[in-house]
Tab-separated table of C-alpha atoms and ligand atoms in Angstrom:
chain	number	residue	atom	x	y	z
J	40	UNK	CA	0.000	0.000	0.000
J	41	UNK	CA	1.040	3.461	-1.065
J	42	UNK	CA	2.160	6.242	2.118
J	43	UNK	CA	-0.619	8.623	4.091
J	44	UNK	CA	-1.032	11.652	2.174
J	45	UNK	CA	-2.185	14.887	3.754
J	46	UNK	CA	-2.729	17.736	1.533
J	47	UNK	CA	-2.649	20.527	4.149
J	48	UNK	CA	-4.633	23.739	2.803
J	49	UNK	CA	-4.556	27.065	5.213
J	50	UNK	CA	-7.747	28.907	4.566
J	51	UNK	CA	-8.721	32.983	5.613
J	52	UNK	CA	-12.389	33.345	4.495
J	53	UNK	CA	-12.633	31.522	1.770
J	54	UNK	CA	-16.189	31.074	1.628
J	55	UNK	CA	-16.432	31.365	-2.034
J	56	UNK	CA	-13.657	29.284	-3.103
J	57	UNK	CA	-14.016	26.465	-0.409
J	58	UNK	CA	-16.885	24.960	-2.503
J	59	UNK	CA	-15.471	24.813	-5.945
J	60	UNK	CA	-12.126	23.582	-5.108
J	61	UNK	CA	-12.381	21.253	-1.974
J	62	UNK	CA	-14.509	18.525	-4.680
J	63	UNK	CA	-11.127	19.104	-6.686
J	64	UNK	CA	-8.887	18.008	-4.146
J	65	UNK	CA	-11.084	14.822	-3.131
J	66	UNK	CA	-11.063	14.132	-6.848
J	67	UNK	CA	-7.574	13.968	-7.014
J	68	UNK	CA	-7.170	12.166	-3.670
J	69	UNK	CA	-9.915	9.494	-4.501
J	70	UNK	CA	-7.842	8.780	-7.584
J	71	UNK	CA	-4.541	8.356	-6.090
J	72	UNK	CA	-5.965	5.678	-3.810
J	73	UNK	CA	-7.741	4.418	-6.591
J	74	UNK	CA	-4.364	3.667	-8.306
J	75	UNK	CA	-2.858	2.619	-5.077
J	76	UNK	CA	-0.550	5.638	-5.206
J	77	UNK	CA	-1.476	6.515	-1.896
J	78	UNK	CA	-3.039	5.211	1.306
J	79	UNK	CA	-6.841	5.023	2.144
J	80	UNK	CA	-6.117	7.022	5.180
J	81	UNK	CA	-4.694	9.821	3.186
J	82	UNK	CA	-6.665	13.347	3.717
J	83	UNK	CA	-7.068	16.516	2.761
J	84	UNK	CA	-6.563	18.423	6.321
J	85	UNK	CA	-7.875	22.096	6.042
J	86	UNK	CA	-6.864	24.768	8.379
J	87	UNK	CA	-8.972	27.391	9.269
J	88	UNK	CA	-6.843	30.524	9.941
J	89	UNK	CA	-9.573	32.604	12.413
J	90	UNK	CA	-11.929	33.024	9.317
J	91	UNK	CA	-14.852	35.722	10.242
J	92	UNK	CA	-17.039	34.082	7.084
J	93	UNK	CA	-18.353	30.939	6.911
J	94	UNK	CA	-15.149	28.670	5.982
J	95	UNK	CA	-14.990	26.649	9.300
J	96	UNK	CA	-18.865	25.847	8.767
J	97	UNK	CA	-18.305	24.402	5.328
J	98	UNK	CA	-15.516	22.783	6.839
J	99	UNK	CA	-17.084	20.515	9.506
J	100	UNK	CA	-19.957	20.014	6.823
J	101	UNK	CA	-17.520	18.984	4.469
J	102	UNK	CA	-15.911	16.348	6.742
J	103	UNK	CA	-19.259	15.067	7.920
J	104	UNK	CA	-20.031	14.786	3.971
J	105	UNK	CA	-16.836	12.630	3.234
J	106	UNK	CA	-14.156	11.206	5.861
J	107	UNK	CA	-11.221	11.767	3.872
J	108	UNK	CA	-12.142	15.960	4.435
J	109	UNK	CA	-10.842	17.093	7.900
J	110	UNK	CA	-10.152	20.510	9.518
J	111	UNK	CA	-8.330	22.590	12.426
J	112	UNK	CA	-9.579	25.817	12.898
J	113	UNK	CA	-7.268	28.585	15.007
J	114	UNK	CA	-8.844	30.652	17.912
J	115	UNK	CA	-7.706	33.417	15.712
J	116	UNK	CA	-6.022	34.543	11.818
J	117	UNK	CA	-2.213	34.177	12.850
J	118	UNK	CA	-1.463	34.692	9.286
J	119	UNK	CA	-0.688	32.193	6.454
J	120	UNK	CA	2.730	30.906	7.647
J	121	UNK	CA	1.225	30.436	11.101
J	122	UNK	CA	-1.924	28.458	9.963
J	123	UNK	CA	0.365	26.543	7.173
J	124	UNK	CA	2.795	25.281	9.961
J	125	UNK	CA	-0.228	24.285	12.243
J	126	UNK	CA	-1.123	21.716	9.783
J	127	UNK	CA	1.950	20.524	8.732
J	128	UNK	CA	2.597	19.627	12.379
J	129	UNK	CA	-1.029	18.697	13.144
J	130	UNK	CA	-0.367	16.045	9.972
J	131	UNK	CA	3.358	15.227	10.597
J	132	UNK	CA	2.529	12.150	13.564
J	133	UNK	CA	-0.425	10.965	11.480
J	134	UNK	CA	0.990	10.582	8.171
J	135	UNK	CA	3.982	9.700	5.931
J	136	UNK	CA	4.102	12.714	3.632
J	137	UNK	CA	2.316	16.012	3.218
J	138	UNK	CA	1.917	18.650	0.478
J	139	UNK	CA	0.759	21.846	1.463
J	140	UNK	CA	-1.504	23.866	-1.224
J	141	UNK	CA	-3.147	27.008	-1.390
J	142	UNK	CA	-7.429	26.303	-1.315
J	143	UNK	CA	-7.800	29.458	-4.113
J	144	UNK	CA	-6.868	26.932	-6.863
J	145	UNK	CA	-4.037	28.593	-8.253
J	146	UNK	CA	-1.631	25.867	-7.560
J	147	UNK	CA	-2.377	22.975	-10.351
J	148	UNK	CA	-2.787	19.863	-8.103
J	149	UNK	CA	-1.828	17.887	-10.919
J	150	UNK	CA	1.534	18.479	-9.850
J	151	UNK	CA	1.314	16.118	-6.594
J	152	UNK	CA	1.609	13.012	-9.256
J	153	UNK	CA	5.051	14.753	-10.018
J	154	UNK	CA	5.591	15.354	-6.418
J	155	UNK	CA	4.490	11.735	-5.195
J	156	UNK	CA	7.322	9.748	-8.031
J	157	UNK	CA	10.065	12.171	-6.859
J	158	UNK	CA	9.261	11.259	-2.598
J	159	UNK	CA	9.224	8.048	-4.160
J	160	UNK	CA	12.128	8.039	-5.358
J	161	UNK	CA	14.126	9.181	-2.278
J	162	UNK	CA	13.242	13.315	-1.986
J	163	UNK	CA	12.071	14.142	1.517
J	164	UNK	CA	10.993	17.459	0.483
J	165	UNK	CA	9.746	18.367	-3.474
J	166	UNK	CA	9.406	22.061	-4.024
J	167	UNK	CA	6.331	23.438	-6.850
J	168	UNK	CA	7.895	25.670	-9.048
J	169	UNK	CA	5.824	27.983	-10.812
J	170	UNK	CA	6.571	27.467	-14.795
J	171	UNK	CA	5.667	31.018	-15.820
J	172	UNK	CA	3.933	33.418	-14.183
J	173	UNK	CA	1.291	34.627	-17.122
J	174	UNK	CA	-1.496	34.441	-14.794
J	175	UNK	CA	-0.247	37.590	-12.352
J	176	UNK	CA	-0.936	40.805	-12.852
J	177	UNK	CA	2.393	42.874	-13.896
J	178	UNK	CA	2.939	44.586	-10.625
J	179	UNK	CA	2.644	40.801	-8.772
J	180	UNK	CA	5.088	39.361	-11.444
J	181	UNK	CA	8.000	42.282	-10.964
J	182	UNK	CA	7.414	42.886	-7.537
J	183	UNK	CA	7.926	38.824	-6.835
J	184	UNK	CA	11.014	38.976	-9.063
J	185	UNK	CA	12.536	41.589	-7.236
J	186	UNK	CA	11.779	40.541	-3.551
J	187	UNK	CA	13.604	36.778	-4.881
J	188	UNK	CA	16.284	38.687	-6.049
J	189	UNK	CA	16.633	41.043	-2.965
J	190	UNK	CA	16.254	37.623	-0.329
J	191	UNK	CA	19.107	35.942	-2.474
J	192	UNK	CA	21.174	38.962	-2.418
J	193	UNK	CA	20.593	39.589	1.372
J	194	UNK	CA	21.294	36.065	2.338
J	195	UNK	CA	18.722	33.702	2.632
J	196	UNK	CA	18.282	30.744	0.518
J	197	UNK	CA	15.368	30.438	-1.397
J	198	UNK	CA	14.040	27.800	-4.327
J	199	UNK	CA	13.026	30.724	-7.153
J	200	UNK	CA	9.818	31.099	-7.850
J	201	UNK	CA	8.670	28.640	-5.326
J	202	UNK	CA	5.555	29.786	-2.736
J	203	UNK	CA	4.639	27.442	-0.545
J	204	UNK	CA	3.260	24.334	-2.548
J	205	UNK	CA	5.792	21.531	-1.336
J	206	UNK	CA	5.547	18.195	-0.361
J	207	UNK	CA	7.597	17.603	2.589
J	208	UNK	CA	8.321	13.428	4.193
J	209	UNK	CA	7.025	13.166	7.963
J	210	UNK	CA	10.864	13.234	8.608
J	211	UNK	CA	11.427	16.769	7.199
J	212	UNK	CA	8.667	17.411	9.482
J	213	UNK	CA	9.860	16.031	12.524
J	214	UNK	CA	13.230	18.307	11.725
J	215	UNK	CA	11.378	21.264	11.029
J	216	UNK	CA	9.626	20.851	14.302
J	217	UNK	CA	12.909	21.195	16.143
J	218	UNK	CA	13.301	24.683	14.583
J	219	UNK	CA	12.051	27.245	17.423
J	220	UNK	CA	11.792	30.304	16.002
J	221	UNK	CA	8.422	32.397	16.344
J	222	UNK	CA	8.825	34.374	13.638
J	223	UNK	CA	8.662	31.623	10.805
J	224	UNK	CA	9.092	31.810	6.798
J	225	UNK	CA	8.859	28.256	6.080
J	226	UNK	CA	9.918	28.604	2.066
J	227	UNK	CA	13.253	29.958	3.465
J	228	UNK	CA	13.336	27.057	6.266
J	229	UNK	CA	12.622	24.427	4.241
J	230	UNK	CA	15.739	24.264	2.696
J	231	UNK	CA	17.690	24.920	6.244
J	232	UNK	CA	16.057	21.682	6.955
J	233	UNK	CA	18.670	19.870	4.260
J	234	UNK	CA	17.893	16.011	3.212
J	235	UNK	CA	17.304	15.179	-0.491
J	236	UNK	CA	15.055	17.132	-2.648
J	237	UNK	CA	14.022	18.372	-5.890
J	238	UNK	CA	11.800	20.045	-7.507
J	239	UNK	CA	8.860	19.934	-9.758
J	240	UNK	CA	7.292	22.825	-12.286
J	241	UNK	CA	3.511	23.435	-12.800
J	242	UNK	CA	1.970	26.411	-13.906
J	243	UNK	CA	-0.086	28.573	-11.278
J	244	UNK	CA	-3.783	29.656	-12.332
J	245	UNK	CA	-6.190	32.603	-11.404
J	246	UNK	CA	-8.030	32.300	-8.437
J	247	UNK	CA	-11.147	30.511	-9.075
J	248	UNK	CA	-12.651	33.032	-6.534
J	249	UNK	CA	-12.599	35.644	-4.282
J	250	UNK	CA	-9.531	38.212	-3.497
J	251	UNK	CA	-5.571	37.827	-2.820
J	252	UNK	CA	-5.140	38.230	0.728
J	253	UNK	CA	-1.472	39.539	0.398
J	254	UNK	CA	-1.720	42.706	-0.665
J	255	UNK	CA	1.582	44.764	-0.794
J	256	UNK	CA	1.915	45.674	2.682
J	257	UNK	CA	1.489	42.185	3.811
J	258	UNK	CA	3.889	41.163	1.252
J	259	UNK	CA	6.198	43.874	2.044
J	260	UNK	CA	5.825	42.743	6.070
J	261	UNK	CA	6.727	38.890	4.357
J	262	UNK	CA	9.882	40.201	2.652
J	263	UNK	CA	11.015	41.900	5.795
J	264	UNK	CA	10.023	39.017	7.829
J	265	UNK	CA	12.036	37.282	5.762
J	266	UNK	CA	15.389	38.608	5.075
J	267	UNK	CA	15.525	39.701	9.118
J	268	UNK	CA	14.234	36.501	10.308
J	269	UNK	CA	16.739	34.252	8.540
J	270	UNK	CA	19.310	36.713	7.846
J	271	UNK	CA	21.963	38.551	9.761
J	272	UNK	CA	23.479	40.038	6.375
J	273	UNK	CA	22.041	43.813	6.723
J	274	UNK	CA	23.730	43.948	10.107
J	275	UNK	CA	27.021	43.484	8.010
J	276	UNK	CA	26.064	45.708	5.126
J	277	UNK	CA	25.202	48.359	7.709
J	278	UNK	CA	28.646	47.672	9.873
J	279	UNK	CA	30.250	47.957	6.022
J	280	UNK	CA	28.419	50.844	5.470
J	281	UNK	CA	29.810	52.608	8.962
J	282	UNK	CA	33.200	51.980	7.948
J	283	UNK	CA	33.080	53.443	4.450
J	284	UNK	CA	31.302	56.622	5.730
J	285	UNK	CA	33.957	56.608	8.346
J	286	UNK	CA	36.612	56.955	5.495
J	287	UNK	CA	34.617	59.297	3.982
J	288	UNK	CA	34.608	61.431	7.066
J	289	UNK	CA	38.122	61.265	7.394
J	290	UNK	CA	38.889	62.351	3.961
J	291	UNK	CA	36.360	65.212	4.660
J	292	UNK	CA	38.685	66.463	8.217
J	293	UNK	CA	42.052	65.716	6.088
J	294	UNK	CA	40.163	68.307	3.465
J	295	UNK	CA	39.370	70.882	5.408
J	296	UNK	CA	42.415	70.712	7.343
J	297	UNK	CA	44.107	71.648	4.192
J	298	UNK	CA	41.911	73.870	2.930
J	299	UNK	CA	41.873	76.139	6.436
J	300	UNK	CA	45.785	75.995	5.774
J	301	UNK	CA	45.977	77.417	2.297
J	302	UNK	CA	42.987	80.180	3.476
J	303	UNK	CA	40.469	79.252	1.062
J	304	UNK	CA	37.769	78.566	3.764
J	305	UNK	CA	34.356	79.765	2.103
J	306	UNK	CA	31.104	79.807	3.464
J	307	UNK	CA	29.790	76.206	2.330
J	308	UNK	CA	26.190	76.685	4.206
J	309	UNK	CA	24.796	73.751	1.288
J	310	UNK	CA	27.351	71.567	1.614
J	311	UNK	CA	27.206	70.935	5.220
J	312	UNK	CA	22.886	70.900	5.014
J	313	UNK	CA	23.859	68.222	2.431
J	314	UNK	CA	25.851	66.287	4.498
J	315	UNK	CA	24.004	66.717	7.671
J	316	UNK	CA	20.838	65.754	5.775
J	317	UNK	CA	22.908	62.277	4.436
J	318	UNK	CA	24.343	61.102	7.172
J	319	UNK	CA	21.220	61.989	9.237
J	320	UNK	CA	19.077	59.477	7.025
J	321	UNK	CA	21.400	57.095	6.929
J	322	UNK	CA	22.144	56.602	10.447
J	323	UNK	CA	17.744	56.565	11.331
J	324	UNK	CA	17.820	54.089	8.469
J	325	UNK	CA	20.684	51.638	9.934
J	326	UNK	CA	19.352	52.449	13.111
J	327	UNK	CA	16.002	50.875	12.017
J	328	UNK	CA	17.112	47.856	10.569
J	329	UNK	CA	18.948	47.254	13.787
J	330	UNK	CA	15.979	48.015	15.688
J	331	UNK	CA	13.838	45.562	13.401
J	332	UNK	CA	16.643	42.345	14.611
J	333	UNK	CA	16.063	43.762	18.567
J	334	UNK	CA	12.222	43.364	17.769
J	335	UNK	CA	12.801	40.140	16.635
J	336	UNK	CA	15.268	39.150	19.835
J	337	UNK	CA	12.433	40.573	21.676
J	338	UNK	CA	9.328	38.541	19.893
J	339	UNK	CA	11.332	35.077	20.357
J	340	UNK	CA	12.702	35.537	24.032
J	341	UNK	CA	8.795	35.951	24.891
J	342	UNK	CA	8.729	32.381	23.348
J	343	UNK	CA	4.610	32.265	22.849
J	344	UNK	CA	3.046	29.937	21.017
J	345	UNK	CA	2.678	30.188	17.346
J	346	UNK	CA	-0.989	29.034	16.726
J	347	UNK	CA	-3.321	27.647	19.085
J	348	UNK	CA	-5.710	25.142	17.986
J	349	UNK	CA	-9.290	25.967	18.901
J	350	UNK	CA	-11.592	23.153	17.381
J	351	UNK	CA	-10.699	20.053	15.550
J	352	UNK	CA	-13.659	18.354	12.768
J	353	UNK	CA	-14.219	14.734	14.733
J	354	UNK	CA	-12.532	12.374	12.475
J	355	UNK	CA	-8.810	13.730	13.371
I	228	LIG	N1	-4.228	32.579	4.051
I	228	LIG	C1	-4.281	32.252	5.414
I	228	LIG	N2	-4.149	33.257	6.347
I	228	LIG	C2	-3.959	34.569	5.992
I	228	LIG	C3	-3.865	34.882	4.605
I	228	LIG	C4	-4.002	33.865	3.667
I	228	LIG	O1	-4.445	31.080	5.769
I	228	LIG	O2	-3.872	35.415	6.894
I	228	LIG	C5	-4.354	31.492	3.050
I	228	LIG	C6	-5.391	31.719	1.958
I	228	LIG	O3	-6.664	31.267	2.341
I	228	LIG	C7	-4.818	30.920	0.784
I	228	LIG	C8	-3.325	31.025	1.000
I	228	LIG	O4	-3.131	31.400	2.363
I	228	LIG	O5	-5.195	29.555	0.827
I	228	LIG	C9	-2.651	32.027	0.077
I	228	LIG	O6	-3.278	33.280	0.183
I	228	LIG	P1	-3.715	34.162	-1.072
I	228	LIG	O7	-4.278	33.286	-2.157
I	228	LIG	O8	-4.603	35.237	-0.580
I	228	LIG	O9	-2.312	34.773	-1.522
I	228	LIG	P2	-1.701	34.948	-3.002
I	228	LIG	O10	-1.961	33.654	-3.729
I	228	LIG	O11	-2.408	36.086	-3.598
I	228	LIG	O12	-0.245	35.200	-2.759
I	229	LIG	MG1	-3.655	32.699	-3.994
């Protein structure tokens, strides 16, 4: 017999996508058991992220409907990561593998045939690669390519182009558990996490429904998130950046040592509002990013939880 599949799906009111895509999922599940790919325990575990619409109640009607639906709800939306991770260890002591998926659709679960043959063949965790990405608008396309660009630069490893549709072995799992950290960006951990793995490229759709809930602040907040979460790289480019203006500054004395000297002194009133003005914005804007890493310090010594489960559909 083929290994437990969960498909873990994090929803935030997804009342009108819920309906059209969960029948897509048991399709594809009810096939792969049909073939013997997978396990008849496999199941499609959906995670209710502190929804204030009706997802949780199509939820628990969904897993009354057919066993192989079942659900975790939060006692409140702690965000996408958050809700994503609650599943994945929710699912990691009950199953062999998982693959978490968005529930808007977008990601072609046609892929997890692709992602099954390469666990199969020895990958613990299989990243989803989108193929192209015709289906964003232009602003979600170049803003993406420059945040993976910036995160590579800044120094933290990510698979290009990859969200977070990834099948990961209940071993990754079990390693990923042992990672502490409250403020979490699992596409950058994953790979942190080491053990074989590949990847596998399907092409991402339109939402069948509803809106994006990451709109440019939130994905601005992710970026940040994380370069400072897994990163220690700006504190270098800042301590790089002291230095440099140091030099500078000591080219500027040796400058107007000399020019006192040979009596040229002139009344440089722009100059000096220039340089004031520089250094003054660059030392609130090193100061900040240091400040966002003592925030951090500060979130993870408090060491709270990062979801609580509030209600759990009977058959988990
Ligand atoms: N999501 C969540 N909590 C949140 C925001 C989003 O669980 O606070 C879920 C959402 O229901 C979806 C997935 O995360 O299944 C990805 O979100 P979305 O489709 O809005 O993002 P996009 O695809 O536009 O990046
Ligand atoms: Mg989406």
């Amino acid at each position: 017999m083929g290994p437990i599949l969960y498909l873990v799906i994090p929803c935030y009111n997804e009342e009108a996508v819920l309906p059209q895509t969960a029948p897509l999922f048991l399709e594809k599940l009810n096939t792969l058991i049909l073939s013997g790919e997978i396990s008849d325990k496999s199941r499609i575990l959906f995670v209710n992220d502190g929804s204030r619409d009706n997802t949780w109640e199509i939820i628990t009607a969904l897993s009354k409907e057919n066993p192989h639906y079942a659900g975790i709800s939060l006692s409140r939306n702690m965000g996408h990561q958050n809700a994503l991770l609650a599943g994945l260890m929710e699912a990691k002591s009950l199953c062999d593998v998982t693959v978490s998926i968005d529930c808007d659709g977008q990601d072609d679960i046609n892929a997890v045939d692709k992602m099954l043959s390469e666990f199969k063949k020895g990958s613990d965790i299989v990243y989803g690669v989108r193929e192209s990405r015709k289906s964003d608008t232009f602003f979600k396309r170049n803003s993406a390519r420059l945040f993976y660009f910036l995160l590579n630069r800044l120094g933290v490893e990510t698979v290009f182009n990859h969200a977070d549709y990834r099948l990961m072995s209940s071993r990754a799992l079990e390693a990923l558990s042992k990672f502490k950290e409250v403020n979490i960006y699992l596409r950058g951990m994953a790979p942190m996490v080491g053990f074989k793995s590949s990847t596998v490229l399907y092409d991402r759709k339109k939402r069948v429904a509803g809106k994006s809930h990451y709109p440019l602040s939130k994905m601005l907040r992710l970026a940040l998130n994380a370069v400072t979460s897994l990163s220690t790289r700006p504190i270098h480019l800042i301590t790089a950046f002291g230095f440099f203006v140091m030099l500078l500054s000591a080219c500027g004395i040796v400058w107007s040592i000399i020019s006192y000297f040979l009596s040229s002194t002139v009344a440089g009133w722009a100059s000096i509002v220039a340089i004031i003005c520089f250094f003054g914005g660059a030392q609130i804007l090193c100061i900040g990013v240091i400040g966002e890493y003592i925030g951090k310090i500060y979130m993870e010594t408090k060491n709270r939880p990062r979801y609580i489960i509030s209600q759990k559909t009977e058959n988990l």
